[in-house]
Amino acid sequence: MPYYLGLDSSTQSLSAMAIDPESGRVVLDESVNFGRDLPHYASPHGFLENANPNIKHSNPLMWVEALDLLLGRVKASGFDLSQVAAISGAGQQHGSVYLGTPLSEAGEFPVSVALRDSVAPLLSRATAPIWMDSSTTAICSEIAGAVGGDAVVTRVTGSRTIERFTGPQIRKFYREEPANYAKTREIHLVSSFMASLLVGTSAPIDTGDGAGMNLLDLATATFSRDLLEATAPGLVDKLPGPVPSTQKLGQLARYFVEKYGFQPGTSVYAFTGDNPSSLIGMGASAPGCAVVSLGTSDTVFAAMREPKTDPQGYGHVFGNPAGGFMSLICFANGSLARERVAKDVGYDWEAFTRAILEETKPGNAGNLMLPFFVPEMTPKLLAPAVKRFGSQAFVEGKDAAALARGVVEAQALSMQYHSRWIGETPTLLLVTGGASRNRGILQVLADVFQAEIRTLKTGNSSALGAALRAAQAGGGYAFADLYARFAAPNPDLKVTPAPGTERAYDDLRARFVAELGALG
Ligand code: ADP
Ligand code: XUL
């Protein structure tokens, strides 16, 4: 029976997941962690150190090398890649890769040469700005100013100009390195870049991920001429796409067929953003429930009933790969902030969970934290802001258990506060991402949102979503049938609000909002 393969090129890892739709089994779940497996890129969390905390770039060759490493591992594990009928994928959103030679002109990748070495000479920029970058505030104002203000940008693209979005990042490159910008003939998102490698030619950007560029006109699903012009000269000729997320890109390049044993003619479908892909992987592509993704970033997203934008300017509208649109709010201080607190107090995840579930109570005895260890996009903070209010031990950073609860409660309160614009009070939250296996974190989400929490068996809903999209587009399966088989909530992990917690956050919520306001 044919298998369908999904790839997920995320911030910290590259994953492959394959499904067998007939048996309902996930037949492959493998991944490469950039920090651990590719230490020579000096990117322990998937991005390069920079003295300026607002600048966050990655080496795109790390992603290329990871693809060879991952497929090599899959093959070595004995998995038969010739059973894969179709492939799709997902990438961390907003990041951009700059090529002096378009992949359509690069020629076939020789099988005897590592992919990384074939791709290296094509780059016109050694690094790729990623979604964590917040260095483009002045550039955002320039773009917005040129088209009539952020209200216009929001109306056209679904988001105001946003530091990490691709358009402002492209303009920054053009302004700072005009000669290298001029040499750049093709600019990809991480998703379309990875897809291009697979098909061995220039793959177009899809409308799901393309909506995170401050360039896509959502009403027409085309790049906006005004925004292209306001961003950088000649940009219209450098961007492949946009195409619908269901578009067939072509056949897998010979390099992969010969090196890893895929069937010649294996179909490849458009890649999309990791969050749009997760919407599918969570079985949430129809309106009605919200997804919380606890990955490197924390995100809250949902399929939209009708297009709507965030008057506060934090929320986004992206393309829903199943059709229509999705809302999304993103928080930079996600897993890495939780990790930071755990490390500071000497907890492993087990101790962190115990501290939440057994050693502290909802509302944290009035202890409140602002958990912005790195510059934040929601709320917009260009510098870190970590503050603690409450007992003396907590304020001094000495109450380990309260600190563990404090960071998670603050994150949950922030998610709730910043999702008000969507105008729905979810009674069910589907939770995914690396931290979704942590019961303590799930309990805090249940108590703050007063919602039931469900998770899937797989933590990687983005890779699963890519595999489901490959099966839908390449195998003719209906999403509803795929969801029933692969995206059913894990019956062993259902978390409900603890009794008596309805009012537990009233005070903390009001103080949190006031402290956010005080940050300015
Ligand atoms: P991404 O897709 O953005 O690369 P993942 O969804 O794979 O990220 O999540 C990775 C994060 O998951 C790690 O940074 C780690 O902090 C977090 N994580 C893993 N296991 C746990 C756990 N048991 N409790 C809390 N967080 C965890
Ligand atoms: C979404 C965002 C992040 C990245 C990385 O807008 O910036 O969630 O997609 O996962």
Coordinates of C-alpha atoms and ligand atoms in Angstrom, one line a residue:
M1 CA 0.0 0.0 0.0
P2 CA 1.4 3.4 -0.8
Y3 CA 2.8 5.6 1.9
Y4 CA 2.6 9.4 2.1
L5 CA 5.6 11.4 3.5
G6 CA 5.6 14.7 5.3
L7 CA 8.7 16.8 6.0
D8 CA 8.8 19.5 8.6
S9 CA 11.7 21.9 8.6
S10 CA 11.3 23.7 11.9
T11 CA 13.4 26.0 14.0
Q12 CA 15.3 23.3 15.9
S13 CA 14.9 20.1 13.8
L14 CA 14.0 18.5 10.5
S15 CA 11.5 15.7 10.8
A16 CA 10.0 13.1 8.5
M17 CA 6.7 11.4 9.1
A18 CA 5.1 8.8 6.8
I19 CA 1.6 7.4 7.0
D20 CA -0.2 4.5 5.6
P21 CA -3.8 5.8 5.2
E22 CA -5.2 2.3 4.7
S23 CA -4.1 0.9 8.0
G24 CA -4.2 4.2 9.8
R25 CA -0.6 3.7 11.0
V26 CA 2.2 6.2 11.2
V27 CA 4.9 4.1 9.6
L28 CA 7.9 6.5 10.0
D29 CA 8.7 9.2 12.5
E30 CA 12.3 10.3 12.3
S31 CA 14.1 13.6 12.9
V32 CA 17.4 15.4 12.9
N33 CA 18.1 17.9 15.7
F34 CA 20.2 20.8 14.3
G35 CA 22.0 21.5 17.6
R36 CA 22.8 17.9 18.5
D37 CA 23.3 16.3 15.1
L38 CA 24.9 19.2 13.2
P39 CA 27.1 20.9 15.9
H40 CA 29.4 22.3 13.2
Y41 CA 26.8 25.0 12.4
A42 CA 27.1 26.4 16.0
S43 CA 23.4 26.6 16.3
P44 CA 22.4 24.8 19.5
H45 CA 18.8 26.0 19.1
G46 CA 18.7 26.2 15.3
F47 CA 20.0 29.7 14.9
L48 CA 23.3 31.5 15.0
E49 CA 24.6 33.5 17.9
N50 CA 24.5 37.3 17.4
A51 CA 25.7 40.0 19.7
N52 CA 22.5 41.9 18.8
P53 CA 19.6 40.0 20.4
N54 CA 17.2 41.4 17.8
I55 CA 19.1 39.6 15.0
K56 CA 18.3 35.9 14.5
H57 CA 19.6 34.2 11.4
S58 CA 20.3 30.5 10.5
N59 CA 22.6 29.0 8.0
P60 CA 20.4 27.6 5.2
L61 CA 23.0 25.0 4.4
M62 CA 22.3 23.5 7.8
W63 CA 18.8 22.7 6.6
V64 CA 20.2 21.3 3.3
E65 CA 22.6 19.0 5.1
A66 CA 19.9 18.0 7.5
L67 CA 17.9 16.7 4.6
D68 CA 20.7 14.4 3.5
L69 CA 21.3 13.3 7.1
L70 CA 17.6 12.6 7.7
L71 CA 17.0 10.6 4.5
G72 CA 20.2 8.7 5.1
R73 CA 19.0 7.8 8.6
V74 CA 15.6 6.7 7.3
K75 CA 17.2 4.5 4.6
A76 CA 19.7 3.1 7.1
S77 CA 16.8 2.2 9.5
G78 CA 15.5 -0.2 6.8
F79 CA 12.5 1.9 5.9
D80 CA 11.6 1.4 2.2
L81 CA 11.3 4.8 0.7
S82 CA 10.1 3.3 -2.6
Q83 CA 6.7 2.8 -1.0
V84 CA 6.2 6.6 -0.8
A85 CA 3.7 7.7 -3.4
A86 CA 3.7 11.5 -2.7
I87 CA 5.5 14.0 -0.5
S88 CA 4.6 17.3 1.0
G89 CA 6.1 19.4 3.7
A90 CA 6.2 22.4 6.0
G91 CA 8.7 25.0 7.1
Q92 CA 9.2 27.4 9.9
Q93 CA 7.3 30.5 8.7
H94 CA 8.7 33.9 7.5
G95 CA 12.4 32.9 7.1
S96 CA 13.9 33.6 3.8
V97 CA 16.7 32.1 1.6
Y98 CA 18.5 34.2 -1.1
L99 CA 19.8 32.7 -4.3
G100 CA 22.1 34.2 -7.0
T101 CA 21.2 31.3 -9.3
P102 CA 17.6 30.2 -9.3
L103 CA 17.1 26.6 -8.6
S104 CA 15.5 26.2 -12.0
E105 CA 18.8 27.1 -13.6
A106 CA 21.0 25.1 -11.2
G107 CA 21.0 21.9 -13.2
E108 CA 20.6 18.4 -11.8
F109 CA 22.2 17.7 -8.4
P110 CA 24.9 15.1 -9.0
V111 CA 24.3 12.0 -6.9
S112 CA 28.0 11.7 -6.0
V113 CA 28.1 15.2 -4.4
A114 CA 26.5 16.0 -1.0
L115 CA 23.5 18.2 -1.6
R116 CA 25.0 20.9 0.7
D117 CA 28.0 21.3 -1.7
S118 CA 25.7 21.5 -4.7
V119 CA 23.6 24.2 -3.1
A120 CA 26.3 26.3 -1.5
P121 CA 27.4 28.1 -4.7
L122 CA 23.9 29.1 -5.5
L123 CA 23.4 31.3 -2.4
S124 CA 23.7 35.0 -2.7
R125 CA 23.4 35.5 1.1
A126 CA 25.2 33.2 3.6
T127 CA 22.5 33.4 6.2
A128 CA 18.7 33.3 6.3
P129 CA 16.9 35.7 8.7
I130 CA 14.3 33.6 10.6
W131 CA 11.0 34.3 12.4
M132 CA 12.8 35.2 15.7
D133 CA 14.4 38.2 14.1
S134 CA 13.0 41.5 15.3
S135 CA 15.5 43.9 13.8
T136 CA 13.3 45.6 11.2
T137 CA 11.2 48.1 13.1
A138 CA 12.3 51.1 11.1
I139 CA 11.9 49.2 7.9
C140 CA 8.4 48.2 8.8
S141 CA 7.5 51.9 9.2
E142 CA 9.0 52.7 5.8
I143 CA 7.0 50.0 4.0
A144 CA 3.7 50.9 5.8
G145 CA 4.3 54.6 5.1
A146 CA 4.8 54.0 1.4
V147 CA 1.5 52.3 1.0
G148 CA -0.7 54.5 3.2
G149 CA -0.1 53.1 6.7
D150 CA -0.5 49.9 8.6
A151 CA -4.3 50.0 8.3
V152 CA -3.8 49.5 4.6
V153 CA -1.2 46.7 5.0
T154 CA -3.6 44.9 7.5
R155 CA -6.5 45.2 5.1
V156 CA -4.6 43.8 2.2
T157 CA -2.3 41.2 3.9
G158 CA -4.2 40.3 7.1
S159 CA -1.3 41.6 9.3
R160 CA 0.2 45.0 10.0
T161 CA 3.9 45.2 9.0
I162 CA 5.7 42.8 11.3
E163 CA 9.4 42.7 12.1
R164 CA 9.8 38.9 11.4
F165 CA 7.7 38.9 8.2
T166 CA 9.6 38.3 5.0
G167 CA 8.9 41.6 3.2
P168 CA 10.5 43.7 5.9
Q169 CA 13.4 41.3 6.1
I170 CA 13.9 41.5 2.3
R171 CA 13.8 45.3 2.4
K172 CA 16.4 45.3 5.2
F173 CA 18.7 43.2 3.0
Y174 CA 18.1 45.5 0.1
R175 CA 18.9 48.6 2.2
E176 CA 22.0 47.2 3.9
E177 CA 23.5 45.1 1.1
P178 CA 22.2 46.6 -2.2
A179 CA 24.8 44.9 -4.3
N180 CA 24.0 41.5 -2.9
Y181 CA 20.3 42.2 -3.2
A182 CA 20.9 43.0 -6.9
K183 CA 22.8 39.7 -7.3
T184 CA 19.9 37.8 -5.8
R185 CA 17.6 36.4 -8.5
E186 CA 15.4 34.2 -6.3
I187 CA 14.0 34.5 -2.8
H188 CA 12.4 31.6 -1.1
L189 CA 10.6 30.9 2.2
V190 CA 12.0 28.0 4.1
S191 CA 9.0 26.0 2.9
S192 CA 9.5 26.7 -0.8
F193 CA 13.3 26.3 -0.5
M194 CA 13.0 22.8 1.0
A195 CA 10.4 22.0 -1.7
S196 CA 12.7 23.3 -4.4
L197 CA 15.5 20.9 -3.2
L198 CA 13.1 18.0 -3.5
V199 CA 12.0 18.8 -7.0
G200 CA 15.4 20.0 -8.1
T201 CA 13.9 23.2 -9.5
S202 CA 12.3 26.5 -8.3
A203 CA 9.2 25.6 -6.3
P204 CA 6.6 28.3 -5.8
I205 CA 5.6 29.8 -2.4
D206 CA 2.1 28.6 -1.4
T207 CA -0.6 31.0 -0.2
G208 CA -0.7 29.5 3.3
D209 CA 2.9 30.4 4.1
G210 CA 2.9 33.3 1.7
A211 CA 0.5 35.2 3.9
G212 CA 3.2 35.6 6.4
M213 CA 5.3 37.9 4.2
N214 CA 3.4 41.3 4.3
L215 CA 3.2 40.9 0.5
L216 CA 0.3 38.7 -0.3
D217 CA -3.1 40.2 -1.1
L218 CA -5.4 37.8 0.6
A219 CA -8.4 38.8 -1.5
T220 CA -6.8 38.0 -4.8
A221 CA -4.2 35.4 -3.6
T222 CA -1.5 37.2 -5.6
F223 CA 1.4 39.3 -4.5
S224 CA 0.4 43.0 -4.1
R225 CA 2.1 45.2 -6.6
D226 CA 2.1 48.2 -4.2
L227 CA 3.7 46.2 -1.4
L228 CA 6.2 44.6 -3.8
E229 CA 7.2 48.0 -4.9
A230 CA 7.4 49.4 -1.4
T231 CA 9.5 46.5 -0.3
A232 CA 12.4 46.3 -2.8
P233 CA 13.0 47.0 -6.5
G234 CA 12.5 44.2 -8.9
L235 CA 11.1 41.9 -6.2
V236 CA 8.3 40.8 -8.5
D237 CA 10.8 38.8 -10.6
K238 CA 12.5 37.2 -7.6
L239 CA 9.6 35.6 -5.8
P240 CA 8.3 32.2 -7.2
G241 CA 4.5 31.8 -6.8
P242 CA 2.2 32.2 -5.1
V243 CA 0.2 29.0 -5.7
P244 CA -2.6 27.2 -3.8
S245 CA -1.3 24.9 -1.1
T246 CA -2.7 21.9 -3.0
Q247 CA -0.5 22.5 -6.1
K248 CA 1.5 19.6 -7.5
L249 CA 5.1 20.8 -8.0
G250 CA 6.3 17.9 -10.0
Q251 CA 8.4 14.8 -9.5
L252 CA 11.1 14.1 -7.0
A253 CA 14.6 14.9 -8.3
R254 CA 16.7 12.1 -9.5
Y255 CA 19.2 12.8 -6.7
F256 CA 16.8 11.5 -4.1
V257 CA 15.6 8.6 -6.2
E258 CA 19.0 7.3 -6.8
K259 CA 20.5 8.0 -3.4
Y260 CA 17.7 7.0 -1.1
G261 CA 15.6 4.5 -3.1
F262 CA 12.5 6.5 -3.8
Q263 CA 10.4 5.5 -6.8
P264 CA 11.1 7.5 -10.0
G265 CA 8.2 9.8 -10.5
T266 CA 7.3 10.2 -6.8
S267 CA 5.0 13.3 -6.7
V268 CA 5.8 16.4 -4.7
Y269 CA 3.1 18.8 -3.6
A270 CA 3.5 22.5 -2.4
F271 CA 5.1 22.9 1.0
T272 CA 3.4 25.3 3.4
G273 CA 4.2 27.0 6.8
D274 CA 4.5 24.9 9.9
N275 CA 1.5 26.5 11.5
P276 CA -0.9 26.1 8.5
S277 CA 0.4 22.5 8.3
S278 CA -0.3 21.9 12.0
L279 CA -3.8 23.1 11.5
I280 CA -4.3 20.1 9.1
G281 CA -2.2 17.8 11.4
M282 CA -4.5 18.6 14.3
G283 CA -7.6 17.9 12.3
A284 CA -8.6 21.5 12.9
S285 CA -9.1 22.8 9.4
A286 CA -12.8 23.5 10.0
P287 CA -13.8 26.3 12.4
G288 CA -14.8 25.2 15.9
C289 CA -11.8 24.6 18.0
A290 CA -8.5 26.4 18.7
V291 CA -5.0 24.9 18.6
V292 CA -2.2 25.8 20.9
S293 CA 1.2 24.8 19.6
L294 CA 4.0 24.7 22.2
G295 CA 7.1 24.6 20.1
T296 CA 10.1 26.9 20.0
S297 CA 7.5 29.6 19.6
D298 CA 4.1 29.2 21.2
T299 CA 1.3 29.9 18.8
V300 CA -2.5 29.9 19.1
F301 CA -4.4 29.4 15.9
A302 CA -7.8 28.4 14.4
A303 CA -9.6 28.1 11.2
M304 CA -11.6 31.3 10.6
R305 CA -15.3 31.5 10.1
E306 CA -14.9 34.8 8.3
P307 CA -11.9 37.0 7.6
K308 CA -11.2 39.4 10.5
T309 CA -8.1 41.3 11.6
D310 CA -6.7 42.2 15.0
P311 CA -7.2 45.9 15.8
Q312 CA -4.3 45.7 18.3
G313 CA -2.1 44.5 15.5
Y314 CA -0.7 41.3 17.0
G315 CA -2.8 38.7 15.3
H316 CA -2.4 37.4 11.7
V317 CA -4.5 35.9 9.0
F318 CA -2.8 33.1 7.0
G319 CA -4.1 30.8 4.3
N320 CA -5.8 27.6 5.6
P321 CA -4.3 24.9 3.4
A322 CA -7.7 23.2 3.3
G323 CA -9.3 26.4 1.9
G324 CA -10.3 29.7 3.5
F325 CA -8.2 31.4 6.2
M326 CA -6.8 30.8 9.7
S327 CA -6.0 33.2 12.5
L328 CA -2.7 33.0 14.3
I329 CA -1.0 34.7 17.2
C330 CA 2.7 34.0 17.9
F331 CA 4.8 34.3 21.0
A332 CA 8.6 34.3 20.8
N333 CA 9.0 33.4 24.5
G334 CA 7.7 29.9 24.3
S335 CA 9.7 26.7 25.0
L336 CA 13.0 28.5 25.3
A337 CA 11.6 30.7 28.1
R338 CA 10.3 27.6 29.9
E339 CA 13.7 25.9 29.4
R340 CA 15.4 29.0 30.8
V341 CA 13.4 29.0 34.0
A342 CA 13.9 25.2 34.4
K343 CA 17.6 25.6 33.9
D344 CA 17.9 28.5 36.3
V345 CA 16.2 26.6 39.1
G346 CA 17.8 23.3 38.3
Y347 CA 14.7 21.3 37.2
D348 CA 14.3 18.6 34.6
W349 CA 10.9 18.4 33.0
E350 CA 9.7 16.0 35.6
A351 CA 10.6 18.3 38.5
F352 CA 9.1 21.2 36.5
T353 CA 5.8 19.3 36.1
R354 CA 5.8 18.2 39.8
A355 CA 6.3 21.8 40.9
I356 CA 3.2 22.9 38.9
L357 CA 1.0 20.0 39.8
E358 CA 2.0 19.2 43.4
E359 CA 3.9 22.1 44.9
T360 CA 2.0 25.1 43.8
K361 CA -1.7 26.1 43.2
P362 CA -3.6 27.9 40.4
G363 CA -3.0 31.6 40.8
N364 CA 0.5 30.9 42.3
A365 CA -0.4 32.5 45.6
G366 CA -0.4 35.9 43.9
N367 CA 3.1 35.6 42.4
L368 CA 3.1 37.0 38.9
M369 CA 5.9 37.0 36.3
L370 CA 6.5 38.9 33.0
P371 CA 8.4 36.1 31.1
F372 CA 10.0 38.0 28.2
F373 CA 13.6 36.6 28.2
V374 CA 14.1 37.6 24.6
P375 CA 12.5 40.4 22.5
E376 CA 8.8 39.6 22.1
M377 CA 6.4 40.1 19.2
T378 CA 3.2 39.7 21.3
P379 CA 3.2 42.1 23.1
K380 CA 5.8 44.0 21.0
L381 CA 9.0 44.4 23.1
L382 CA 12.2 45.2 21.4
A383 CA 14.2 44.4 24.6
P384 CA 13.8 41.5 27.1
A385 CA 11.5 42.2 30.0
V386 CA 11.6 39.8 32.9
K387 CA 9.8 41.0 36.0
R388 CA 8.5 39.3 39.1
F389 CA 5.9 40.5 41.5
G390 CA 4.8 38.8 44.7
S391 CA 6.5 37.2 47.7
Q392 CA 10.1 38.2 48.5
A393 CA 11.5 34.7 47.6
F394 CA 9.7 34.8 44.2
V395 CA 10.9 38.3 43.4
E396 CA 14.4 37.3 44.3
G397 CA 14.2 34.2 42.0
K398 CA 14.5 31.8 44.9
D399 CA 11.1 30.0 45.0
A400 CA 11.8 27.4 42.4
A401 CA 8.4 25.8 42.3
A402 CA 6.6 29.2 42.0
L403 CA 8.9 30.2 39.2
A404 CA 8.1 27.1 37.2
R405 CA 4.4 27.8 37.6
G406 CA 4.9 31.5 37.1
V407 CA 6.4 31.3 33.7
V408 CA 3.7 29.0 32.4
E409 CA 0.8 31.0 34.0
A410 CA 2.1 34.2 32.4
Q411 CA 2.3 32.5 29.0
A412 CA -1.2 31.2 29.3
L413 CA -2.6 34.6 30.4
S414 CA -0.8 36.2 27.5
M415 CA -2.2 33.7 25.0
Q416 CA -5.7 34.3 26.3
Y417 CA -5.4 38.1 26.4
H418 CA -4.0 38.4 23.0
S419 CA -6.6 36.0 21.3
R420 CA -9.6 38.1 22.3
W421 CA -9.8 39.7 18.8
I422 CA -10.8 36.3 17.3
G423 CA -14.0 36.7 19.3
E424 CA -14.5 33.1 20.3
T425 CA -14.2 31.6 23.8
P426 CA -12.8 28.1 23.1
T427 CA -14.2 25.3 25.3
L428 CA -11.7 22.8 23.7
L429 CA -8.1 23.5 23.1
L430 CA -6.1 21.0 21.0
V431 CA -2.4 21.2 22.1
T432 CA 0.6 20.2 20.1
G433 CA 4.4 20.8 20.0
G434 CA 7.3 19.5 22.0
A435 CA 5.9 20.8 25.3
S436 CA 2.5 19.3 24.8
R437 CA 3.6 16.1 26.6
N438 CA 4.0 18.1 29.8
R439 CA 0.9 17.6 32.0
G440 CA 1.7 20.5 34.2
I441 CA 1.7 23.0 31.3
L442 CA -1.6 21.4 30.0
Q443 CA -3.2 21.8 33.4
V444 CA -2.3 25.5 33.6
L445 CA -3.8 26.0 30.1
A446 CA -7.0 24.2 31.2
D447 CA -7.3 26.3 34.3
V448 CA -6.6 29.7 32.7
F449 CA -8.8 29.1 29.7
Q450 CA -11.4 27.0 31.6
A451 CA -11.3 24.7 28.6
E452 CA -10.8 21.0 28.1
I453 CA -7.4 20.2 26.7
R454 CA -6.7 17.3 24.2
T455 CA -3.5 16.3 22.6
L456 CA -2.7 14.0 19.7
K457 CA -0.5 10.9 20.0
T458 CA 2.1 12.7 17.9
G459 CA 3.8 15.8 19.2
N460 CA 4.7 16.8 15.6
S461 CA 1.4 17.9 14.1
S462 CA 3.2 19.9 11.4
A463 CA 5.0 16.9 9.9
L464 CA 1.8 14.9 10.3
G465 CA -0.2 17.7 8.5
A466 CA 2.3 17.5 5.7
A467 CA 1.8 13.8 5.3
L468 CA -2.0 14.2 5.4
R469 CA -1.7 16.9 2.7
A470 CA 0.3 14.5 0.6
A471 CA -2.3 11.8 1.0
Q472 CA -5.1 14.2 0.2
A473 CA -3.5 15.7 -2.8
G474 CA -1.6 12.7 -4.1
G475 CA -3.9 9.8 -3.0
G476 CA -7.3 11.4 -3.3
Y477 CA -8.1 10.8 0.4
A478 CA -10.7 13.1 2.1
F479 CA -9.3 15.1 5.0
A480 CA -12.3 14.0 7.2
D481 CA -11.3 10.3 6.7
L482 CA -7.6 11.1 7.3
Y483 CA -8.5 13.1 10.5
A484 CA -10.5 10.1 11.9
R485 CA -7.5 7.9 11.4
F486 CA -4.6 10.1 12.3
A487 CA -5.8 13.2 14.2
A488 CA -8.0 11.7 16.8
P489 CA -7.2 13.1 20.3
N490 CA -5.1 10.8 22.5
P491 CA -7.6 9.1 24.8
D492 CA -4.9 8.8 27.5
L493 CA -4.2 12.5 27.8
K494 CA -7.3 14.7 28.4
V495 CA -7.0 17.5 30.9
T496 CA -9.9 19.4 32.3
P497 CA -10.0 22.5 34.5
A498 CA -9.4 21.7 38.2
P499 CA -12.6 22.2 40.2
G500 CA -12.9 25.6 41.8
T501 CA -10.5 27.3 39.4
E502 CA -13.1 29.4 37.6
R503 CA -12.1 32.5 39.6
A504 CA -8.5 31.6 40.4
Y505 CA -7.1 33.8 37.7
D506 CA -9.3 36.9 38.0
D507 CA -6.9 38.9 40.1
L508 CA -3.7 37.7 38.3
R509 CA -5.3 38.3 34.9
A510 CA -6.1 42.0 35.8
R511 CA -2.6 42.5 37.2
F512 CA -0.9 40.9 34.2
V513 CA -2.8 43.2 31.8
A514 CA -1.9 46.2 34.0
E515 CA 1.8 45.2 34.0
L516 CA 1.8 44.8 30.3
G517 CA 0.3 48.3 30.0
A518 CA 3.1 49.6 32.3
L519 CA 5.7 48.2 29.9
G520 CA 4.4 50.7 27.4
Ligands
ADP1 P1 10.0 23.3 16.9 O1 9.0 22.5 16.1 O2 9.7 24.8 17.0 O3 11.5 23.0 16.5 P2 9.2 21.4 19.0 O4 7.7 21.4 18.8 O5 10.0 20.2 18.6 O6 9.9 22.7 18.4 O7 9.5 21.7 20.6 C1 10.8 21.7 21.1 C2 10.7 22.1 22.5 O8 9.9 21.2 23.3 C3 12.1 22.1 23.2 O9 12.7 23.4 23.1 C4 11.7 21.8 24.7 O10 11.8 23.0 25.5 C5 10.2 21.4 24.6 N1 10.0 20.2 25.4 C6 10.3 18.9 25.1 N2 9.9 18.0 26.0 C7 9.3 18.8 27.0 C8 8.6 18.5 28.2 N3 8.5 17.2 28.7 N4 8.1 19.5 28.9 C9 8.2 20.8 28.5 N5 8.8 21.1 27.3 C10 9.3 20.1 26.6
XUL2 C1 4.4 32.2 13.2 C2 5.9 32.1 13.7 C3 6.4 30.8 14.2 C4 7.3 30.1 13.2 C5 8.1 29.0 13.8 O1 4.0 33.4 12.8 O2 6.6 33.1 13.5 O3 5.4 30.0 14.8 O4 6.4 29.6 12.2 O5 7.4 27.9 14.2

